[in-house]
PDB file of C-alpha atoms (C1' of nucleotides) in Angstrom:
ATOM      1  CA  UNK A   1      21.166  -9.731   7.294  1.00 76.00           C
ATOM      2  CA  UNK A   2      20.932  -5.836   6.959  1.00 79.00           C
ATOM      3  CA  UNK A   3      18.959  -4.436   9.891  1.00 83.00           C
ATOM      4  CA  UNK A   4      17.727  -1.260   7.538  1.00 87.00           C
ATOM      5  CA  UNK A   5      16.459  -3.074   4.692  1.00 93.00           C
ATOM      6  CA  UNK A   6      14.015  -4.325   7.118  1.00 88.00           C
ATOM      7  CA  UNK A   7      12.215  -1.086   8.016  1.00 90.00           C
ATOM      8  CA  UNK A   8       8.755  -1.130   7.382  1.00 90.00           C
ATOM      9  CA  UNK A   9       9.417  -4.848   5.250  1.00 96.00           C
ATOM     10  CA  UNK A  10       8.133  -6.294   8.128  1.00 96.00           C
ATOM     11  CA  UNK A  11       5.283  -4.248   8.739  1.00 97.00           C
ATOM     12  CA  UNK A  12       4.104  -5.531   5.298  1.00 97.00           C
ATOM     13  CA  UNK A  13       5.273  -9.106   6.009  1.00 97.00           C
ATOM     14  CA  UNK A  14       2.745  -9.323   8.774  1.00 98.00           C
ATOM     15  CA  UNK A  15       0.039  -7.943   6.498  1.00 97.00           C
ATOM     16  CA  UNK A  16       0.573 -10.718   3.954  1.00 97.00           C
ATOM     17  CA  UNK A  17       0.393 -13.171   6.553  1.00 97.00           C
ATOM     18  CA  UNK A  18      -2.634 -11.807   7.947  1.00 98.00           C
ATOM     19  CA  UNK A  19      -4.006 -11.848   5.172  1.00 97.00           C
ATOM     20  CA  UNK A  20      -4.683 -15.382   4.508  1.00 96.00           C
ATOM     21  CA  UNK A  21      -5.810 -16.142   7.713  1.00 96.00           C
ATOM     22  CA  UNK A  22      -5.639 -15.539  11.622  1.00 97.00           C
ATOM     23  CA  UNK A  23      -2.326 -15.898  13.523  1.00 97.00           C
ATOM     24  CA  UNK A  24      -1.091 -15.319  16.522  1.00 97.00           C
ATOM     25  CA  UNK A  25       2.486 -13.434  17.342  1.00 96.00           C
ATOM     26  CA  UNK A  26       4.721 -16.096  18.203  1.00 97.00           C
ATOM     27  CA  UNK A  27       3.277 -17.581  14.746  1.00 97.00           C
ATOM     28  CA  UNK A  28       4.084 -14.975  12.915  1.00 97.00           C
ATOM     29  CA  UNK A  29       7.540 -14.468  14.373  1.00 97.00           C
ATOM     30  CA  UNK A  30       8.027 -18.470  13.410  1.00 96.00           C
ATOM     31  CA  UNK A  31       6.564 -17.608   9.906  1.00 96.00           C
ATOM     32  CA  UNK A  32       8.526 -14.435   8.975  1.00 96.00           C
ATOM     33  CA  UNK A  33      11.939 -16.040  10.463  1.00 94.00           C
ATOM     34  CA  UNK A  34      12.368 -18.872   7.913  1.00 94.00           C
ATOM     35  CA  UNK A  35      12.940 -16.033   5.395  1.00 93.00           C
ATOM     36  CA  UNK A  36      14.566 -13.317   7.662  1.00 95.00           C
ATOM     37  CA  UNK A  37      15.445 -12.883  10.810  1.00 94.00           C
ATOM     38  CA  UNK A  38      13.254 -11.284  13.320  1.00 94.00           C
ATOM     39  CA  UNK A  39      13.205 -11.106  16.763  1.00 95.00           C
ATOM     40  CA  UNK A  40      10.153 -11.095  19.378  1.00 96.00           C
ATOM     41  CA  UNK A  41      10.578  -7.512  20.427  1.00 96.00           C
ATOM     42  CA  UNK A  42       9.906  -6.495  16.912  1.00 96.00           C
ATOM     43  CA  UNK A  43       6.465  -7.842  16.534  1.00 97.00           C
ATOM     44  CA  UNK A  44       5.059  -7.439  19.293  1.00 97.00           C
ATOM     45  CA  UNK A  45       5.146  -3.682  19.815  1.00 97.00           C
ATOM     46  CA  UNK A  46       4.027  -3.676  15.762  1.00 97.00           C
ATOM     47  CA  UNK A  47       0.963  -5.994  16.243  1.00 97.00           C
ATOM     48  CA  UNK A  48      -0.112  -3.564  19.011  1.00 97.00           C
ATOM     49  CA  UNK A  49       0.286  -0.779  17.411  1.00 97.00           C
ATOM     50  CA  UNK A  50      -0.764  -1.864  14.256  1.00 97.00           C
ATOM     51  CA  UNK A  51      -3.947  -2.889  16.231  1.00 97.00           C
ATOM     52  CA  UNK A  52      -4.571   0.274  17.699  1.00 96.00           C
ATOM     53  CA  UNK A  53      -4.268   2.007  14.029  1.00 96.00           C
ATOM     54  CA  UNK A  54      -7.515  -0.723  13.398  1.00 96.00           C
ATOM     55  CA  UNK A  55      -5.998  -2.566  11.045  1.00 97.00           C
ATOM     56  CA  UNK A  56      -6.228  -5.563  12.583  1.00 97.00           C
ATOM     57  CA  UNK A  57      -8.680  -6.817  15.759  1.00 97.00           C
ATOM     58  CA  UNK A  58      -7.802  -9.567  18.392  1.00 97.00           C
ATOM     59  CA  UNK A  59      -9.320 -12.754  20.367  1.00 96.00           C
ATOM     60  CA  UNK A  60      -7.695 -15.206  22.592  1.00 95.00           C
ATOM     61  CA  UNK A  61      -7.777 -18.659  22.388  1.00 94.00           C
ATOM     62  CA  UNK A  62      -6.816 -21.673  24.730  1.00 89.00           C
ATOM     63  CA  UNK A  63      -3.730 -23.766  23.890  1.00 87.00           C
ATOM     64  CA  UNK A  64      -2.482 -27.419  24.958  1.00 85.00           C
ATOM     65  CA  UNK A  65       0.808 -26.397  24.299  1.00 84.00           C
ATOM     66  CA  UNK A  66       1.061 -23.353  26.453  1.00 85.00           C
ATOM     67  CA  UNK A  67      -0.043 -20.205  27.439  1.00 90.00           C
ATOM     68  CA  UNK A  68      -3.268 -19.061  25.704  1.00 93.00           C
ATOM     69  CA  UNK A  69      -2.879 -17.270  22.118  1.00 96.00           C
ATOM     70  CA  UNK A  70      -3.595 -13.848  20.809  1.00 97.00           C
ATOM     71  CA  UNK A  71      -4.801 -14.205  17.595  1.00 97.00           C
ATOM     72  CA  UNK A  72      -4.725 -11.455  15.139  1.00 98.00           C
ATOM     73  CA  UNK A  73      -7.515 -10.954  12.435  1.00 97.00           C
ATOM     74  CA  UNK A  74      -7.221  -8.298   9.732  1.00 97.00           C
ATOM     75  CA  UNK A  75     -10.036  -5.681   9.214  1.00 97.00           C
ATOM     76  CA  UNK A  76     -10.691  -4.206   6.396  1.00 97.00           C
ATOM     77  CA  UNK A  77      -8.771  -1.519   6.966  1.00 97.00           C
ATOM     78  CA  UNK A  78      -6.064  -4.066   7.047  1.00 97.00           C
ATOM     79  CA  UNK A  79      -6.553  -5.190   4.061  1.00 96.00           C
ATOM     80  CA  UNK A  80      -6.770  -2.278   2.486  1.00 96.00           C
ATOM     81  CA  UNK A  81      -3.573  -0.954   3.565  1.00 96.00           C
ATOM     82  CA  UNK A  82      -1.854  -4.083   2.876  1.00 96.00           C
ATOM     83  CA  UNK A  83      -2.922  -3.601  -0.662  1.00 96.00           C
ATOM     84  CA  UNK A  84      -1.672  -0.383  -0.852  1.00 94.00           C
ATOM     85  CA  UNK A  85       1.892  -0.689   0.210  1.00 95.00           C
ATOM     86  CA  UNK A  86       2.210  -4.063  -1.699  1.00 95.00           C
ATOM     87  CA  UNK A  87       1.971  -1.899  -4.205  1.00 94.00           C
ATOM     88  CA  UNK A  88       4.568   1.067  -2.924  1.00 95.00           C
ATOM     89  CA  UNK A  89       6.707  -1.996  -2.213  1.00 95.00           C
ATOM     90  CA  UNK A  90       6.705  -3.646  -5.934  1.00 95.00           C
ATOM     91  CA  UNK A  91       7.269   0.387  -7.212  1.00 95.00           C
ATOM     92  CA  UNK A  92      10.055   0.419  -4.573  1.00 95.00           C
ATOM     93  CA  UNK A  93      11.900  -2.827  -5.783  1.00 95.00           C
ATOM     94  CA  UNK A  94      11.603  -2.112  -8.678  1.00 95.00           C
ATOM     95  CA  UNK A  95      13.308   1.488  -8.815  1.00 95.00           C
ATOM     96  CA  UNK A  96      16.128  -0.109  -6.729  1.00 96.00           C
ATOM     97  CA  UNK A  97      16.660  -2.301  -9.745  1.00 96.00           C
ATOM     98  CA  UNK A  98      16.436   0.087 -11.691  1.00 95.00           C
ATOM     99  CA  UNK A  99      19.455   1.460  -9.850  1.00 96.00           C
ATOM    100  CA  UNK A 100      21.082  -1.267  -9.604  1.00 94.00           C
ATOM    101  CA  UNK A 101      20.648  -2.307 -12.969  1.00 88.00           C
ATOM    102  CA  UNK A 102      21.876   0.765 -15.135  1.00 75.00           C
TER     103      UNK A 102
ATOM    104  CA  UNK B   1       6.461   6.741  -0.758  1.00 76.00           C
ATOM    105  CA  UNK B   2       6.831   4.564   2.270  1.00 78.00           C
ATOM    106  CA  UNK B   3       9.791   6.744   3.779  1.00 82.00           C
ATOM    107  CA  UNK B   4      10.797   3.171   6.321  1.00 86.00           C
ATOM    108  CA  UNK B   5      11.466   1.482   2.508  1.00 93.00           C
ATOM    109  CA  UNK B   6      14.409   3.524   1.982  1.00 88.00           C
ATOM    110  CA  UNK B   7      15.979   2.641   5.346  1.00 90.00           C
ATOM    111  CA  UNK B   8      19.557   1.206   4.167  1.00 91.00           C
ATOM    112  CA  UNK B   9      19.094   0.973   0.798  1.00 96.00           C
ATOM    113  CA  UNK B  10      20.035   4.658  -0.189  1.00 96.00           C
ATOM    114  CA  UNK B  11      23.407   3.469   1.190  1.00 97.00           C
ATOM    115  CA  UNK B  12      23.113   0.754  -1.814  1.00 97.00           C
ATOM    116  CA  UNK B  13      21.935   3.019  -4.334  1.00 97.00           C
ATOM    117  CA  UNK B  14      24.397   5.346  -3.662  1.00 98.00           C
ATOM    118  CA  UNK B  15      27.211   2.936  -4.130  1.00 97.00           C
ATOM    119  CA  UNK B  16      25.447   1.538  -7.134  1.00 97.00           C
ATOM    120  CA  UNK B  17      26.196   5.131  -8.732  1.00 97.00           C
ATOM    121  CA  UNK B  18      29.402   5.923  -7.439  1.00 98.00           C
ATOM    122  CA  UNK B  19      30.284   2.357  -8.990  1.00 97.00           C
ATOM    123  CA  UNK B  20      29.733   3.557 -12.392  1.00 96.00           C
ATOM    124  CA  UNK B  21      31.433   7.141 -11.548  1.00 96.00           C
ATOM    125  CA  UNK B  22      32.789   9.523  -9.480  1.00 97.00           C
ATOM    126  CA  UNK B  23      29.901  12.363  -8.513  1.00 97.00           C
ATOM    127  CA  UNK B  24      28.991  14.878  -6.223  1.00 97.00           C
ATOM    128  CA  UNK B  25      26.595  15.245  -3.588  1.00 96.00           C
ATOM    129  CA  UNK B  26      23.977  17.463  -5.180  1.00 96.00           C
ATOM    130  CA  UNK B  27      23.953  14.924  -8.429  1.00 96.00           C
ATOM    131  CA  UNK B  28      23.593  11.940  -6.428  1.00 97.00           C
ATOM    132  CA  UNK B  29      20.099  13.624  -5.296  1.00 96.00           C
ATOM    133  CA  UNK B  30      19.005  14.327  -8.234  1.00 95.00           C
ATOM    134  CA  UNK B  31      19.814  11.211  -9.963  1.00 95.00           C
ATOM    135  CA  UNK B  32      18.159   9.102  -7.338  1.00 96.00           C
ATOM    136  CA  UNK B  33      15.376  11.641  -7.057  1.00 94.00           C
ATOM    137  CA  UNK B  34      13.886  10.441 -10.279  1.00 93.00           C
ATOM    138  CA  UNK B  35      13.182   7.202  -9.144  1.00 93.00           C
ATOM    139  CA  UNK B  36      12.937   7.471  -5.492  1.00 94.00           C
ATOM    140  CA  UNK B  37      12.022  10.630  -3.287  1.00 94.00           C
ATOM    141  CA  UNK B  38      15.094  11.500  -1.531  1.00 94.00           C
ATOM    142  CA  UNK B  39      16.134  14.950   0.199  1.00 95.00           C
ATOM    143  CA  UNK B  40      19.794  16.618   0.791  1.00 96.00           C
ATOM    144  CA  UNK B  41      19.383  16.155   4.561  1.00 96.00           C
ATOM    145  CA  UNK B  42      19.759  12.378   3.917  1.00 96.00           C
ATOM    146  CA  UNK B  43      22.486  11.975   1.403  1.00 97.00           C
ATOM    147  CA  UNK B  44      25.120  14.525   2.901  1.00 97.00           C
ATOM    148  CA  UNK B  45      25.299  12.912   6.069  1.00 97.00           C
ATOM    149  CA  UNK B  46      25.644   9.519   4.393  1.00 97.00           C
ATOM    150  CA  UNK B  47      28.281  10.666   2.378  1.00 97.00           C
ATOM    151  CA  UNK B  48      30.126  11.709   5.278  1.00 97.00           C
ATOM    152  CA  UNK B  49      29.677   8.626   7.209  1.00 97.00           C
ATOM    153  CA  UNK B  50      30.843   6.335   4.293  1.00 97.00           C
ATOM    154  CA  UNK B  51      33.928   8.892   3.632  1.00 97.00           C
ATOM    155  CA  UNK B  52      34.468   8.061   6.950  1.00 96.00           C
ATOM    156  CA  UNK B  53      34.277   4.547   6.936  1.00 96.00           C
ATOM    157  CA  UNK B  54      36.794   4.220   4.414  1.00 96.00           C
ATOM    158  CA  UNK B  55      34.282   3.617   1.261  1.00 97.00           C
ATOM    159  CA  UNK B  56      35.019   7.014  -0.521  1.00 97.00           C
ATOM    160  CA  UNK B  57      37.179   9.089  -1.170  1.00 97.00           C
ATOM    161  CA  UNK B  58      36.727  12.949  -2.093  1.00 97.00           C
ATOM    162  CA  UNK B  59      38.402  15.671  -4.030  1.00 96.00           C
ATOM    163  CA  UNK B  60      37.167  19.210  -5.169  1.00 95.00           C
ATOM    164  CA  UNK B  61      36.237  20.523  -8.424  1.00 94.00           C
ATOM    165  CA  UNK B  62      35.363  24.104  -9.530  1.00 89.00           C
ATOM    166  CA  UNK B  63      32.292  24.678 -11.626  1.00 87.00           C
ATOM    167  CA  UNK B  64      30.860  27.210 -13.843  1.00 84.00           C
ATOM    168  CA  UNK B  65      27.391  26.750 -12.334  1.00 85.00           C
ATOM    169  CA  UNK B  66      28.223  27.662  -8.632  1.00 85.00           C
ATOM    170  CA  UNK B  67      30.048  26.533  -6.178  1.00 89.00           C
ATOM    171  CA  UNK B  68      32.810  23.928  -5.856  1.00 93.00           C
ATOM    172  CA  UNK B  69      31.605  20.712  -6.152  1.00 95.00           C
ATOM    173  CA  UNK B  70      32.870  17.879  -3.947  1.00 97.00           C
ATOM    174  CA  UNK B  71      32.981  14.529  -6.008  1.00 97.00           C
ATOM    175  CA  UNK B  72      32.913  11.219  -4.194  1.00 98.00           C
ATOM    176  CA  UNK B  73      35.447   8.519  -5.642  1.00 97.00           C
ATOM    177  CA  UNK B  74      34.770   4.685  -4.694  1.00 97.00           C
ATOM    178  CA  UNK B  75      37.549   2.765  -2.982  1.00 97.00           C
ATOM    179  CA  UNK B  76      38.149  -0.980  -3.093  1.00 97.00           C
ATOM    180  CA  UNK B  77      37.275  -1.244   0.019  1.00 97.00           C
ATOM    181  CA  UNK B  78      33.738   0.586  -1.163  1.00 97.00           C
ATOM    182  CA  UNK B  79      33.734  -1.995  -4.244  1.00 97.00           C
ATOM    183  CA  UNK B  80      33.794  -4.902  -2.266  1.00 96.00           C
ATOM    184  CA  UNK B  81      31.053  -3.651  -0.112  1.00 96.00           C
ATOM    185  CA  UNK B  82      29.158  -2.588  -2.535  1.00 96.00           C
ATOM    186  CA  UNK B  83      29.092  -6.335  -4.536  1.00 96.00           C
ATOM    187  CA  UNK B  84      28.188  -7.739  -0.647  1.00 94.00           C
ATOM    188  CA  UNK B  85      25.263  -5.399   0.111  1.00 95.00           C
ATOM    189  CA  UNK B  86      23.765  -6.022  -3.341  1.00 95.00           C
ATOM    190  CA  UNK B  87      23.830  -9.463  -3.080  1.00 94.00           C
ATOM    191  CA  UNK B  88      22.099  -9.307   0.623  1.00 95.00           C
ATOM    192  CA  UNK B  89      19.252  -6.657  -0.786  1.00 95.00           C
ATOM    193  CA  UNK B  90      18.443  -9.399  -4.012  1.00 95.00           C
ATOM    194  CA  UNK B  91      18.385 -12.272  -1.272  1.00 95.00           C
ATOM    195  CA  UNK B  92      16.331  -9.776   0.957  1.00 95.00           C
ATOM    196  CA  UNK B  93      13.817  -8.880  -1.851  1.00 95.00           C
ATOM    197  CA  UNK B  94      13.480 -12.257  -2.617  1.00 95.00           C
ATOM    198  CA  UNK B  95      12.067 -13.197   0.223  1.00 95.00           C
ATOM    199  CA  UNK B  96      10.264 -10.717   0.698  1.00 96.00           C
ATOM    200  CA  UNK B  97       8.569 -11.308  -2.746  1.00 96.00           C
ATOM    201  CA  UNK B  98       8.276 -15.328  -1.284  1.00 95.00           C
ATOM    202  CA  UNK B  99       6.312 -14.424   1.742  1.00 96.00           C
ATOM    203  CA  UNK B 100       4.755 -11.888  -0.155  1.00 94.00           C
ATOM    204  CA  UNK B 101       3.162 -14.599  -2.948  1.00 88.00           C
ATOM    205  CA  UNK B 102       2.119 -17.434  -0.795  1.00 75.00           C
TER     206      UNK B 102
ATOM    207  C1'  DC C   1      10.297 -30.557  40.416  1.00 96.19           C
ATOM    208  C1'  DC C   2      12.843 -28.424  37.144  1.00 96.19           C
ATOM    209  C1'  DT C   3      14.236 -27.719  32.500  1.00 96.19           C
ATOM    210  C1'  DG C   4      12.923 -26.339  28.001  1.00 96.19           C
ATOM    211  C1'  DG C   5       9.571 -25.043  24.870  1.00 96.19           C
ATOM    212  C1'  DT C   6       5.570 -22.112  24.117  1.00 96.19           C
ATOM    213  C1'  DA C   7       3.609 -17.566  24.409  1.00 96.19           C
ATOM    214  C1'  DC C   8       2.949 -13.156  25.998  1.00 96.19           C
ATOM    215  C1'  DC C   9       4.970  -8.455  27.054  1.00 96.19           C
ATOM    216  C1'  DT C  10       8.051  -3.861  28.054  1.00 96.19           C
ATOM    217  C1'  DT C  11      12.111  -0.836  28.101  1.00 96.19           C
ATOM    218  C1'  DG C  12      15.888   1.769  26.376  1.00 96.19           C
ATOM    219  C1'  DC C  13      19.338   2.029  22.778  1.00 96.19           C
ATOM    220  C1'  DA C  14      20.855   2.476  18.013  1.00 96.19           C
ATOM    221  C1'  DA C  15      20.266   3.619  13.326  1.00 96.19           C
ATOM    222  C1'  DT C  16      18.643   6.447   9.630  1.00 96.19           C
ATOM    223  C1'  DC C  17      15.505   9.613   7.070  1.00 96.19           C
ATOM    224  C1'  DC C  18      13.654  14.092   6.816  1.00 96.19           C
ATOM    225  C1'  DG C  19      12.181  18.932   7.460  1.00 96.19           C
ATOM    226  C1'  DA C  20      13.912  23.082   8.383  1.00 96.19           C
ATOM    227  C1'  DG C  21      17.329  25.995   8.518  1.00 96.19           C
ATOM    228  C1'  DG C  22      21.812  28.120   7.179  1.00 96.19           C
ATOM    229  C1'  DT C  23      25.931  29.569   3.982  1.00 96.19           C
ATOM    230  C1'  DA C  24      27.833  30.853  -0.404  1.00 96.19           C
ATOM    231  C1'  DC C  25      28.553  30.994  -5.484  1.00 96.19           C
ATOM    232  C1'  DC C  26      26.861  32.332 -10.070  1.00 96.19           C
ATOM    233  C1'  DT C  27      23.675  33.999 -13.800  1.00 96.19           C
ATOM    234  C1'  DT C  28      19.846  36.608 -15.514  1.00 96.19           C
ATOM    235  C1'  DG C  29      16.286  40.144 -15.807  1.00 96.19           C
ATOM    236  C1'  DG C  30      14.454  44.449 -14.594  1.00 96.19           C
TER     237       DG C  30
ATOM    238  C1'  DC D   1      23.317  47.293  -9.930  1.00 96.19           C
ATOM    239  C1'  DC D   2      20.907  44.163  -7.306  1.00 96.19           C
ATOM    240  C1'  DA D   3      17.259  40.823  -6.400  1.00 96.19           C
ATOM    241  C1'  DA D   4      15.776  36.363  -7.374  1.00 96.19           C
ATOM    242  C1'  DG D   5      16.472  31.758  -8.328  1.00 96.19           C
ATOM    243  C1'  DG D   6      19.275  27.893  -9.285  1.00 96.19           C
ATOM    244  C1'  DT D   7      23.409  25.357  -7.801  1.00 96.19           C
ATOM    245  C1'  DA D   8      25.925  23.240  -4.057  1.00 96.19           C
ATOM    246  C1'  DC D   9      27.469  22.588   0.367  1.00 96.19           C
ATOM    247  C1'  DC D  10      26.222  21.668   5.317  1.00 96.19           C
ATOM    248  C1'  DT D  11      23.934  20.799  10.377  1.00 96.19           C
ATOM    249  C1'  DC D  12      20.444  19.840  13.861  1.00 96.19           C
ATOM    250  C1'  DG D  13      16.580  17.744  16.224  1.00 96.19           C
ATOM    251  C1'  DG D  14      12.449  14.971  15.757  1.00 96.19           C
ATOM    252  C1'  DA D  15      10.214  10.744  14.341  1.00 96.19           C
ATOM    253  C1'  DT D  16      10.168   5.987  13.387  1.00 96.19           C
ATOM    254  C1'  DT D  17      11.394   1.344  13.883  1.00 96.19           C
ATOM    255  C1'  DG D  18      14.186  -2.936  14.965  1.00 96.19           C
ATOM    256  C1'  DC D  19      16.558  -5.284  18.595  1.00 96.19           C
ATOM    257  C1'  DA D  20      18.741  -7.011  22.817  1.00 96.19           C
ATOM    258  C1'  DA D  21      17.677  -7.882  27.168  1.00 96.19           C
ATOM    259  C1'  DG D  22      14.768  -8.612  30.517  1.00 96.19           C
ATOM    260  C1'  DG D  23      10.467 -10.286  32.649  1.00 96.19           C
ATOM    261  C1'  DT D  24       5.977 -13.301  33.428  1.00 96.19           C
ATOM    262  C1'  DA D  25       3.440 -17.515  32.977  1.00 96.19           C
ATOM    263  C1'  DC D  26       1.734 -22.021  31.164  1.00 96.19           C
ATOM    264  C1'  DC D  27       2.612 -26.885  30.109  1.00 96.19           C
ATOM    265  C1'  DA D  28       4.924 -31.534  29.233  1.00 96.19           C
ATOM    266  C1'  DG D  29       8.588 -34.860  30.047  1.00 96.19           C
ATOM    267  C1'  DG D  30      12.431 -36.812  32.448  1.00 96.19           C
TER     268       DG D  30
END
DNA sequence: CCTGGTACCTTGCAATCCGAGGTACCTTGG
DNA sequence: CCAAGGTACCTCGGATTGCAAGGTACCAGG
């Protein structure tokens, strides 16, 4: 798997996720790495900062299984956003086809 | 434009045009420019690296318009890259597009 | 009690895109 | 003639982001 393509992919990833409903990051890293591979160190440092940028707000919650969870809840800034470069990204693919295609 | 898109897949759109023809530098901006906002500072030093990785070759050509023009021929061993990192980029956007419509 | 799974996190390195800057050729208009 | 603008090459440092590697801590099962 090409480490570049990934850039900013996963950053909309996580939005889509998000989207539907609240997660937590080892979730998400589960979620996202049955399509492509991600590691731990990724999302972690993203969910914070995407957090601090407001997109998305937190809350903890106990676990049987382990440690308690951070789960992460999108704002409507969030959602927002993620609407926005859902659309860049669809533009994007498609002008790589385009490309690719000719 | 979401300039973290782009990361690793001007390498494939580059080799998508050189596929079809030998070109220069300053052509291979402006041809991807129409789709996809790209600047000089990014494609020269990619073209460099490549060369140097074996993927291109180069060879000068005078021109009425200015200055010599370097043109970038493909090698085999560029060809066979080229046919790889497409096929990772449609498996990539795929999956992107599977998360992305869940 | 200790191994493995769950769940969180940080740090420094590598890769790549871009803005800004520089050089030089050629044509055209004033 | 020469200044301006287009063509065409290039480099450098800053910013961003993904990852490997490392660390902490909770919990269940053998």
């Amino acid at each position: 798997m090409n480490v570049q393509f990934k850039k900013g992919v996963i950053e909309l990833l996580v939005l889509s996720l998000l989207n539907r409903k609240d997660r937590y990051g080892y979730e998400l890293v589960e979620a996202i790495s049955q399509s492509i591979e991600i590691a731990e160190g990724t999302i972690y440092p993203l969910l914070k900062r995407m957090t601090d940028e407001g997109y998305f707000k937190t809350y903890l919650q106990e676990s049987a299984e382990g440690p308690p969870r951070k789960y992460y809840q999108m704002t409507t800034k969030g959602r927002t956003y993620f609407d926005e470069l859902r659309k860049e990204w669809r533009e994007f693919s498609k002008s790589v086809e385009k490309i690719l295609g000719e």
